[in-house]
Short mmCIF file of N, CA, C and O in Angstrom, two decimals:
data_model
loop_
_atom_site.label_atom_id
_atom_site.label_comp_id
_atom_site.label_asym_id
_atom_site.label_seq_id
_atom_site.Cartn_x
_atom_site.Cartn_y
_atom_site.Cartn_z
N MET A 1 0.85 -1.17 0.00
CA MET A 1 0.00 0.00 0.00
C MET A 1 0.90 1.24 0.00
O MET A 1 1.93 1.26 0.64
N ARG A 2 0.47 2.26 -0.73
CA ARG A 2 1.30 3.46 -0.85
C ARG A 2 0.82 4.55 0.11
O ARG A 2 -0.29 4.50 0.62
N HIS A 3 1.64 5.54 0.27
CA HIS A 3 1.33 6.68 1.13
C HIS A 3 0.23 7.51 0.47
O HIS A 3 0.23 7.69 -0.75
N PRO A 4 -0.74 8.06 1.24
CA PRO A 4 -1.85 8.81 0.64
C PRO A 4 -1.40 10.05 -0.16
O PRO A 4 -2.05 10.44 -1.11
N ASP A 5 -0.25 10.63 0.19
CA ASP A 5 0.22 11.81 -0.53
C ASP A 5 1.05 11.46 -1.76
O ASP A 5 1.40 12.35 -2.53
N ASP A 6 1.36 10.18 -1.95
CA ASP A 6 2.18 9.77 -3.09
C ASP A 6 1.29 9.71 -4.32
O ASP A 6 0.37 8.90 -4.42
N ARG A 7 1.58 10.58 -5.31
CA ARG A 7 0.77 10.65 -6.54
C ARG A 7 1.45 9.97 -7.73
O ARG A 7 0.88 9.91 -8.80
N GLN A 8 2.65 9.46 -7.55
CA GLN A 8 3.40 8.89 -8.67
C GLN A 8 3.34 7.37 -8.70
O GLN A 8 3.32 6.77 -9.76
N THR A 9 3.31 6.74 -7.55
CA THR A 9 3.34 5.28 -7.49
C THR A 9 1.96 4.72 -7.80
O THR A 9 0.96 5.18 -7.26
N ALA A 10 1.92 3.75 -8.69
CA ALA A 10 0.65 3.11 -9.04
C ALA A 10 0.28 2.09 -7.97
O ALA A 10 1.14 1.54 -7.27
N GLU A 11 -1.00 1.81 -7.85
CA GLU A 11 -1.47 0.80 -6.90
C GLU A 11 -1.12 -0.58 -7.43
O GLU A 11 -1.16 -0.84 -8.64
N LEU A 12 -0.79 -1.46 -6.53
CA LEU A 12 -0.52 -2.84 -6.92
C LEU A 12 -1.85 -3.57 -7.11
O LEU A 12 -2.77 -3.42 -6.31
N PRO A 13 -1.96 -4.33 -8.19
CA PRO A 13 -3.22 -5.05 -8.42
C PRO A 13 -3.42 -6.12 -7.36
O PRO A 13 -2.49 -6.76 -6.89
N GLY A 14 -4.69 -6.28 -6.98
CA GLY A 14 -5.04 -7.31 -6.02
C GLY A 14 -5.05 -6.84 -4.58
O GLY A 14 -5.57 -7.53 -3.71
N LEU A 15 -4.49 -5.70 -4.28
CA LEU A 15 -4.53 -5.18 -2.92
C LEU A 15 -5.76 -4.30 -2.74
O LEU A 15 -6.14 -3.55 -3.64
N PRO A 16 -6.40 -4.40 -1.60
CA PRO A 16 -7.60 -3.57 -1.39
C PRO A 16 -7.22 -2.09 -1.27
O PRO A 16 -6.20 -1.75 -0.68
N VAL A 17 -8.03 -1.25 -1.89
CA VAL A 17 -7.82 0.19 -1.84
C VAL A 17 -8.63 0.73 -0.67
O VAL A 17 -9.84 0.49 -0.59
N THR A 18 -7.98 1.44 0.22
CA THR A 18 -8.70 1.98 1.36
C THR A 18 -9.45 3.25 0.93
O THR A 18 -8.90 4.08 0.21
N LYS A 19 -10.68 3.34 1.37
CA LYS A 19 -11.48 4.51 1.06
C LYS A 19 -11.20 5.61 2.07
O LYS A 19 -10.86 5.35 3.22
N LYS A 20 -11.37 6.84 1.61
CA LYS A 20 -11.25 7.97 2.51
C LYS A 20 -12.45 7.97 3.45
O LYS A 20 -13.55 7.59 3.05
N ARG A 21 -12.23 8.39 4.67
CA ARG A 21 -13.32 8.44 5.63
C ARG A 21 -14.15 9.69 5.40
O ARG A 21 -13.69 10.69 4.89
N GLY A 22 -15.41 9.63 5.81
CA GLY A 22 -16.28 10.81 5.76
C GLY A 22 -17.04 10.93 4.44
O GLY A 22 -16.97 10.09 3.56
N ARG A 23 -17.77 12.00 4.35
CA ARG A 23 -18.59 12.26 3.18
C ARG A 23 -17.69 12.63 2.00
O ARG A 23 -16.75 13.41 2.15
N PRO A 24 -17.97 12.09 0.81
CA PRO A 24 -17.12 12.42 -0.33
C PRO A 24 -17.24 13.89 -0.72
O PRO A 24 -18.31 14.49 -0.60
N SER A 25 -16.14 14.46 -1.17
CA SER A 25 -16.16 15.87 -1.56
C SER A 25 -16.90 16.03 -2.89
O SER A 25 -16.95 15.12 -3.70
N ILE A 26 -17.46 17.21 -3.10
CA ILE A 26 -18.22 17.47 -4.32
C ILE A 26 -17.28 17.80 -5.47
O ILE A 26 -17.45 17.35 -6.58
N GLY A 27 -16.28 18.59 -5.19
CA GLY A 27 -15.31 18.97 -6.22
C GLY A 27 -14.01 18.24 -6.04
O GLY A 27 -13.93 17.18 -5.41
N ALA A 28 -12.97 18.83 -6.59
CA ALA A 28 -11.64 18.24 -6.48
C ALA A 28 -11.08 18.37 -5.07
O ALA A 28 -10.28 17.55 -4.62
N LYS A 29 -11.49 19.42 -4.37
CA LYS A 29 -11.00 19.62 -3.00
C LYS A 29 -12.16 20.06 -2.11
O LYS A 29 -13.24 20.40 -2.61
N ALA A 30 -11.94 20.08 -0.84
CA ALA A 30 -12.99 20.41 0.12
C ALA A 30 -13.40 21.88 -0.04
O ALA A 30 -12.58 22.74 -0.37
N MET A 31 -14.70 22.15 0.20
CA MET A 31 -15.20 23.52 0.12
C MET A 31 -14.83 24.28 1.38
O MET A 31 -14.71 23.71 2.47
N THR A 32 -14.71 25.59 1.23
CA THR A 32 -14.49 26.44 2.39
C THR A 32 -15.83 26.62 3.10
O THR A 32 -16.89 26.37 2.50
N PRO A 33 -15.82 27.05 4.34
CA PRO A 33 -17.10 27.29 5.02
C PRO A 33 -17.99 28.29 4.27
O PRO A 33 -19.21 28.12 4.23
N ALA A 34 -17.41 29.31 3.66
CA ALA A 34 -18.20 30.28 2.90
C ALA A 34 -18.85 29.64 1.68
O ALA A 34 -20.02 29.91 1.37
N GLU A 35 -18.13 28.75 1.00
CA GLU A 35 -18.70 28.05 -0.16
C GLU A 35 -19.83 27.11 0.28
O GLU A 35 -20.86 27.01 -0.39
N ARG A 36 -19.64 26.43 1.40
CA ARG A 36 -20.69 25.53 1.91
C ARG A 36 -21.94 26.31 2.25
O ARG A 36 -23.05 25.90 1.94
N LYS A 37 -21.78 27.46 2.93
CA LYS A 37 -22.93 28.26 3.32
C LYS A 37 -23.64 28.83 2.08
O LYS A 37 -24.86 28.86 2.02
N ARG A 38 -22.88 29.30 1.09
CA ARG A 38 -23.46 29.81 -0.14
C ARG A 38 -24.28 28.72 -0.83
O ARG A 38 -25.40 28.94 -1.29
N ARG A 39 -23.73 27.52 -0.87
CA ARG A 39 -24.44 26.39 -1.49
C ARG A 39 -25.70 26.04 -0.69
O ARG A 39 -26.75 25.75 -1.25
N SER A 40 -25.58 26.09 0.64
CA SER A 40 -26.72 25.80 1.49
C SER A 40 -27.84 26.81 1.27
O SER A 40 -29.02 26.45 1.16
N ARG A 41 -27.49 28.10 1.21
CA ARG A 41 -28.51 29.13 0.97
C ARG A 41 -29.15 28.97 -0.40
O ARG A 41 -30.36 29.15 -0.55
N PHE A 42 -28.36 28.65 -1.40
CA PHE A 42 -28.90 28.43 -2.75
C PHE A 42 -29.88 27.27 -2.75
O PHE A 42 -30.97 27.36 -3.31
N ASN A 43 -29.50 26.15 -2.12
CA ASN A 43 -30.39 24.98 -2.06
C ASN A 43 -31.67 25.29 -1.29
O ASN A 43 -32.76 24.85 -1.67
N GLN A 44 -31.55 26.05 -0.20
CA GLN A 44 -32.73 26.42 0.58
C GLN A 44 -33.67 27.28 -0.26
O GLN A 44 -34.89 27.09 -0.23
N LEU A 45 -33.12 28.21 -1.03
CA LEU A 45 -33.94 29.06 -1.90
C LEU A 45 -34.62 28.22 -2.97
O LEU A 45 -35.81 28.40 -3.25
N GLN A 46 -33.90 27.29 -3.57
CA GLN A 46 -34.49 26.45 -4.62
C GLN A 46 -35.63 25.60 -4.07
O GLN A 46 -36.67 25.45 -4.71
N ARG A 47 -35.43 25.03 -2.87
CA ARG A 47 -36.51 24.23 -2.26
C ARG A 47 -37.73 25.09 -1.99
O ARG A 47 -38.87 24.67 -2.20
N ALA A 48 -37.52 26.31 -1.51
CA ALA A 48 -38.63 27.21 -1.21
C ALA A 48 -39.38 27.60 -2.48
O ALA A 48 -40.61 27.67 -2.50
N LEU A 49 -38.64 27.87 -3.56
CA LEU A 49 -39.28 28.27 -4.81
C LEU A 49 -40.05 27.13 -5.45
O LEU A 49 -41.04 27.37 -6.16
N GLN A 50 -39.64 25.90 -5.23
CA GLN A 50 -40.32 24.75 -5.82
C GLN A 50 -41.46 24.23 -4.96
O GLN A 50 -42.21 23.36 -5.38
N SER A 51 -41.63 24.78 -3.77
CA SER A 51 -42.66 24.32 -2.85
C SER A 51 -44.05 24.67 -3.37
O SER A 51 -44.27 25.73 -3.94
N LYS A 52 -44.98 23.78 -3.17
CA LYS A 52 -46.38 24.01 -3.58
C LYS A 52 -47.15 24.79 -2.52
O LYS A 52 -48.14 25.43 -2.81
N ASP A 53 -46.70 24.73 -1.28
CA ASP A 53 -47.38 25.36 -0.16
C ASP A 53 -46.89 26.80 -0.02
O ASP A 53 -46.00 27.11 0.77
N VAL A 54 -47.47 27.71 -0.81
CA VAL A 54 -47.01 29.09 -0.87
C VAL A 54 -47.25 29.82 0.45
O VAL A 54 -46.44 30.62 0.88
N ALA A 55 -48.37 29.54 1.10
CA ALA A 55 -48.72 30.28 2.32
C ALA A 55 -47.74 30.03 3.46
O ALA A 55 -47.47 30.93 4.25
N ASN A 56 -47.19 28.82 3.55
CA ASN A 56 -46.31 28.49 4.67
C ASN A 56 -44.84 28.40 4.28
O ASN A 56 -44.03 27.96 5.07
N THR A 57 -44.50 28.80 3.05
CA THR A 57 -43.13 28.73 2.60
C THR A 57 -42.40 30.02 2.92
O THR A 57 -42.89 31.10 2.62
N GLN A 58 -41.26 29.89 3.54
CA GLN A 58 -40.44 31.05 3.82
C GLN A 58 -39.25 31.04 2.89
O GLN A 58 -38.50 30.07 2.84
N ILE A 59 -39.12 32.12 2.12
CA ILE A 59 -38.01 32.24 1.19
C ILE A 59 -36.96 33.14 1.84
O ILE A 59 -37.27 34.25 2.25
N PRO A 60 -35.74 32.63 1.95
CA PRO A 60 -34.71 33.46 2.56
C PRO A 60 -34.40 34.65 1.67
O PRO A 60 -34.21 34.51 0.48
N ALA A 61 -34.40 35.83 2.25
CA ALA A 61 -34.11 37.05 1.51
C ALA A 61 -33.13 37.89 2.30
O ALA A 61 -33.28 38.05 3.50
N GLN A 62 -32.16 38.39 1.60
CA GLN A 62 -31.20 39.29 2.23
C GLN A 62 -31.71 40.70 2.01
O GLN A 62 -31.64 41.22 0.90
N LEU A 63 -32.27 41.30 3.03
CA LEU A 63 -32.79 42.65 2.93
C LEU A 63 -31.76 43.60 3.50
O LEU A 63 -31.58 43.70 4.71
N ASN A 64 -31.09 44.28 2.63
CA ASN A 64 -30.11 45.27 3.06
C ASN A 64 -30.78 46.63 2.98
O ASN A 64 -30.88 47.22 1.91
N ALA A 65 -31.28 47.09 4.09
CA ALA A 65 -32.00 48.36 4.13
C ALA A 65 -31.30 49.30 5.10
O ALA A 65 -30.84 48.90 6.16
N VAL A 66 -31.28 50.55 4.72
CA VAL A 66 -30.70 51.57 5.59
C VAL A 66 -31.84 52.19 6.38
O VAL A 66 -32.80 52.70 5.81
N VAL A 67 -31.76 52.07 7.70
CA VAL A 67 -32.79 52.63 8.57
C VAL A 67 -32.12 53.47 9.65
O VAL A 67 -30.92 53.35 9.91
N ASP A 68 -32.92 54.32 10.27
CA ASP A 68 -32.41 55.09 11.40
C ASP A 68 -32.06 54.16 12.55
O ASP A 68 -32.63 53.07 12.69
N GLU A 69 -31.15 54.60 13.37
CA GLU A 69 -30.76 53.79 14.52
C GLU A 69 -31.95 53.59 15.46
O GLU A 69 -32.13 52.52 16.03
N SER A 70 -32.80 54.62 15.58
CA SER A 70 -33.98 54.48 16.45
C SER A 70 -34.94 53.42 15.91
O SER A 70 -35.53 52.67 16.68
N THR A 71 -35.06 53.34 14.59
CA THR A 71 -35.92 52.31 13.98
C THR A 71 -35.35 50.92 14.23
O THR A 71 -36.08 49.99 14.58
N ARG A 72 -34.04 50.78 14.06
CA ARG A 72 -33.40 49.48 14.30
C ARG A 72 -33.58 49.06 15.75
O ARG A 72 -33.94 47.92 16.03
N ARG A 73 -33.37 50.00 16.67
CA ARG A 73 -33.53 49.67 18.09
C ARG A 73 -34.97 49.29 18.40
O ARG A 73 -35.23 48.38 19.18
N TYR A 74 -35.93 50.00 17.78
CA TYR A 74 -37.35 49.68 18.01
C TYR A 74 -37.65 48.27 17.51
O TYR A 74 -38.32 47.50 18.21
N LEU A 75 -37.18 47.93 16.31
CA LEU A 75 -37.45 46.59 15.76
C LEU A 75 -36.84 45.51 16.63
O LEU A 75 -37.48 44.49 16.91
N VAL A 76 -35.61 45.72 17.07
CA VAL A 76 -34.95 44.72 17.91
C VAL A 76 -35.68 44.57 19.24
O VAL A 76 -35.93 43.46 19.71
N ALA A 77 -36.07 45.70 19.86
CA ALA A 77 -36.77 45.64 21.14
C ALA A 77 -38.14 45.00 21.00
O ALA A 77 -38.55 44.18 21.83
N ALA A 78 -38.87 45.36 19.94
CA ALA A 78 -40.20 44.79 19.72
C ALA A 78 -40.11 43.30 19.46
O ALA A 78 -40.94 42.51 19.95
N ALA A 79 -39.12 42.88 18.69
CA ALA A 79 -38.94 41.45 18.42
C ALA A 79 -38.60 40.71 19.70
O ALA A 79 -39.13 39.62 19.96
N ARG A 80 -37.73 41.28 20.51
CA ARG A 80 -37.34 40.64 21.77
C ARG A 80 -38.55 40.54 22.70
O ARG A 80 -38.76 39.53 23.37
N GLU A 81 -39.36 41.60 22.73
CA GLU A 81 -40.54 41.63 23.60
C GLU A 81 -41.55 40.55 23.19
O GLU A 81 -42.19 39.94 24.04
N GLN A 82 -41.68 40.32 21.88
CA GLN A 82 -42.64 39.32 21.40
C GLN A 82 -42.02 37.92 21.33
O GLN A 82 -42.70 36.96 20.97
N GLY A 83 -40.74 37.82 21.62
CA GLY A 83 -40.09 36.52 21.60
C GLY A 83 -39.92 35.97 20.19
O GLY A 83 -40.05 34.77 19.97
N THR A 84 -39.62 36.84 19.24
CA THR A 84 -39.47 36.43 17.85
C THR A 84 -38.24 37.10 17.27
O THR A 84 -37.50 37.79 17.97
N THR A 85 -38.03 36.89 15.99
CA THR A 85 -36.89 37.52 15.33
C THR A 85 -37.35 38.79 14.62
O THR A 85 -38.55 38.99 14.41
N VAL A 86 -36.39 39.62 14.23
CA VAL A 86 -36.72 40.84 13.50
C VAL A 86 -37.36 40.49 12.16
O VAL A 86 -38.32 41.13 11.73
N GLY A 87 -36.88 39.45 11.50
CA GLY A 87 -37.46 39.03 10.22
C GLY A 87 -38.92 38.64 10.35
O GLY A 87 -39.77 39.04 9.54
N LYS A 88 -39.25 37.86 11.39
CA LYS A 88 -40.65 37.46 11.60
C LYS A 88 -41.50 38.66 12.00
O LYS A 88 -42.67 38.75 11.62
N LEU A 89 -40.92 39.59 12.75
CA LEU A 89 -41.65 40.80 13.12
C LEU A 89 -41.98 41.62 11.88
O LEU A 89 -43.09 42.12 11.73
N ILE A 90 -41.03 41.72 10.96
CA ILE A 90 -41.28 42.44 9.71
C ILE A 90 -42.37 41.73 8.91
O ILE A 90 -43.24 42.38 8.32
N ASP A 91 -42.35 40.40 8.88
CA ASP A 91 -43.43 39.65 8.22
C ASP A 91 -44.79 40.00 8.82
O ASP A 91 -45.77 40.20 8.11
N GLN A 92 -44.86 40.07 10.16
CA GLN A 92 -46.12 40.40 10.83
C GLN A 92 -46.56 41.82 10.49
O GLN A 92 -47.75 42.07 10.27
N LEU A 93 -45.61 42.76 10.46
CA LEU A 93 -45.95 44.15 10.12
C LEU A 93 -46.47 44.27 8.69
O LEU A 93 -47.43 44.99 8.42
N VAL A 94 -45.84 43.55 7.77
CA VAL A 94 -46.29 43.58 6.37
C VAL A 94 -47.67 42.95 6.25
O VAL A 94 -48.54 43.46 5.54
N ALA A 95 -47.91 41.84 6.95
CA ALA A 95 -49.23 41.20 6.91
C ALA A 95 -50.29 42.13 7.47
O ALA A 95 -51.40 42.23 6.92
N ALA A 96 -49.98 42.84 8.56
CA ALA A 96 -50.94 43.78 9.14
C ALA A 96 -51.22 44.93 8.18
O ALA A 96 -52.38 45.38 8.04
N GLU A 97 -50.20 45.42 7.49
CA GLU A 97 -50.40 46.50 6.52
C GLU A 97 -51.24 46.03 5.33
O GLU A 97 -52.11 46.75 4.86
N ARG A 98 -51.00 44.81 4.88
CA ARG A 98 -51.83 44.26 3.78
C ARG A 98 -53.29 44.16 4.22
O ARG A 98 -54.20 44.49 3.46
N HIS A 99 -53.50 43.68 5.44
CA HIS A 99 -54.86 43.56 5.96
C HIS A 99 -55.52 44.94 6.05
O HIS A 99 -56.67 45.10 5.68
N ARG A 100 -54.77 45.94 6.52
CA ARG A 100 -55.30 47.29 6.63
C ARG A 100 -55.67 47.84 5.25
O ARG A 100 -56.72 48.45 5.08
N GLN A 101 -54.85 47.58 4.25
CA GLN A 101 -55.14 48.05 2.90
C GLN A 101 -56.38 47.36 2.32
O GLN A 101 -57.18 47.99 1.64
N GLU A 102 -56.51 46.06 2.59
CA GLU A 102 -57.70 45.34 2.12
C GLU A 102 -58.96 45.89 2.78
O GLU A 102 -59.99 46.02 2.14
N GLU A 103 -58.88 46.19 4.08
CA GLU A 103 -60.03 46.75 4.79
C GLU A 103 -60.36 48.14 4.26
O GLU A 103 -61.53 48.52 4.21
N ALA A 104 -59.37 48.90 3.86
CA ALA A 104 -59.61 50.26 3.35
C ALA A 104 -60.32 50.22 1.99
O ALA A 104 -61.05 51.16 1.65
N LYS A 105 -60.14 49.15 1.24
CA LYS A 105 -60.80 49.02 -0.06
C LYS A 105 -62.29 48.75 0.09
O LYS A 105 -63.08 49.09 -0.77
N ARG A 106 -62.68 48.13 1.18
CA ARG A 106 -64.08 47.80 1.41
C ARG A 106 -64.82 49.04 1.91
O ARG A 106 -64.27 49.83 2.66
N PRO A 107 -66.08 49.17 1.52
CA PRO A 107 -66.84 50.31 2.05
C PRO A 107 -67.10 50.11 3.54
O PRO A 107 -67.20 48.99 4.03
N ALA A 108 -67.17 51.21 4.24
CA ALA A 108 -67.38 51.15 5.69
C ALA A 108 -68.74 50.54 6.01
O ALA A 108 -68.92 49.88 7.02
N PHE A 109 -69.71 50.80 5.16
CA PHE A 109 -71.04 50.23 5.34
C PHE A 109 -71.65 50.06 3.96
O PHE A 109 -71.22 50.68 3.00
N GLU A 110 -72.60 49.21 3.87
CA GLU A 110 -73.26 48.98 2.59
C GLU A 110 -74.69 49.47 2.70
O GLU A 110 -75.37 49.25 3.70
N LEU A 111 -75.12 50.16 1.66
CA LEU A 111 -76.49 50.63 1.63
C LEU A 111 -77.40 49.46 1.24
O LEU A 111 -77.18 48.80 0.25
N VAL A 112 -78.37 49.25 2.05
CA VAL A 112 -79.32 48.18 1.79
C VAL A 112 -80.61 48.84 1.30
O VAL A 112 -81.14 49.74 1.96
N PRO A 113 -81.08 48.43 0.13
CA PRO A 113 -82.32 49.06 -0.36
C PRO A 113 -83.46 48.78 0.61
O PRO A 113 -83.66 47.65 1.06
N GLN A 114 -84.15 49.84 0.94
CA GLN A 114 -85.26 49.70 1.87
C GLN A 114 -86.52 49.33 1.11
O GLN A 114 -86.75 49.75 -0.02
N SER A 115 -87.35 48.57 1.76
CA SER A 115 -88.64 48.24 1.15
C SER A 115 -89.58 49.42 1.35
O SER A 115 -89.29 50.33 2.12
N ALA A 116 -90.66 49.41 0.67
CA ALA A 116 -91.63 50.51 0.78
C ALA A 116 -92.11 50.61 2.22
O ALA A 116 -92.34 49.60 2.88
N PRO A 117 -92.23 51.82 2.73
CA PRO A 117 -92.67 51.98 4.12
C PRO A 117 -94.10 51.48 4.28
O PRO A 117 -94.94 51.64 3.41
N THR A 118 -94.34 50.88 5.40
CA THR A 118 -95.69 50.38 5.68
C THR A 118 -96.52 51.52 6.24
O THR A 118 -96.04 52.31 7.06
N PRO A 119 -97.75 51.65 5.78
CA PRO A 119 -98.59 52.76 6.28
C PRO A 119 -98.93 52.55 7.76
O PRO A 119 -99.14 51.43 8.21
N ARG A 120 -99.01 53.67 8.47
CA ARG A 120 -99.35 53.61 9.91
C ARG A 120 -100.85 53.69 10.05
O ARG A 120 -101.54 54.34 9.30
N ARG A 121 -101.40 53.11 11.06
CA ARG A 121 -102.83 53.15 11.32
C ARG A 121 -103.13 53.97 12.50
O ARG A 121 -102.57 54.24 13.41
#
């Protein structure tokens, strides 16, 4: 058996070849942690986009927004108070705004045609 770093010596026929331990690498060499995370995020996004359950699917999004420090502190404090994350808090705020807009489209009351008044006796 040859040394694992020896790339010039051929294997002798008939001897068992030892396999490397662990999960096989995808490319020629091991990925860096940044490459693994990038691949993980890409796969997570693809699974979310292919999901049939649109209402319960969360698509990872990198929202790079510039906000005032007071706004950031408010979001962090409100999320902590509700026991959730800032991302989920933003989802709740957007859902509440959508609901408010839908309610604003509806008339406050509907006119019901009245029947002819009944004569008094």
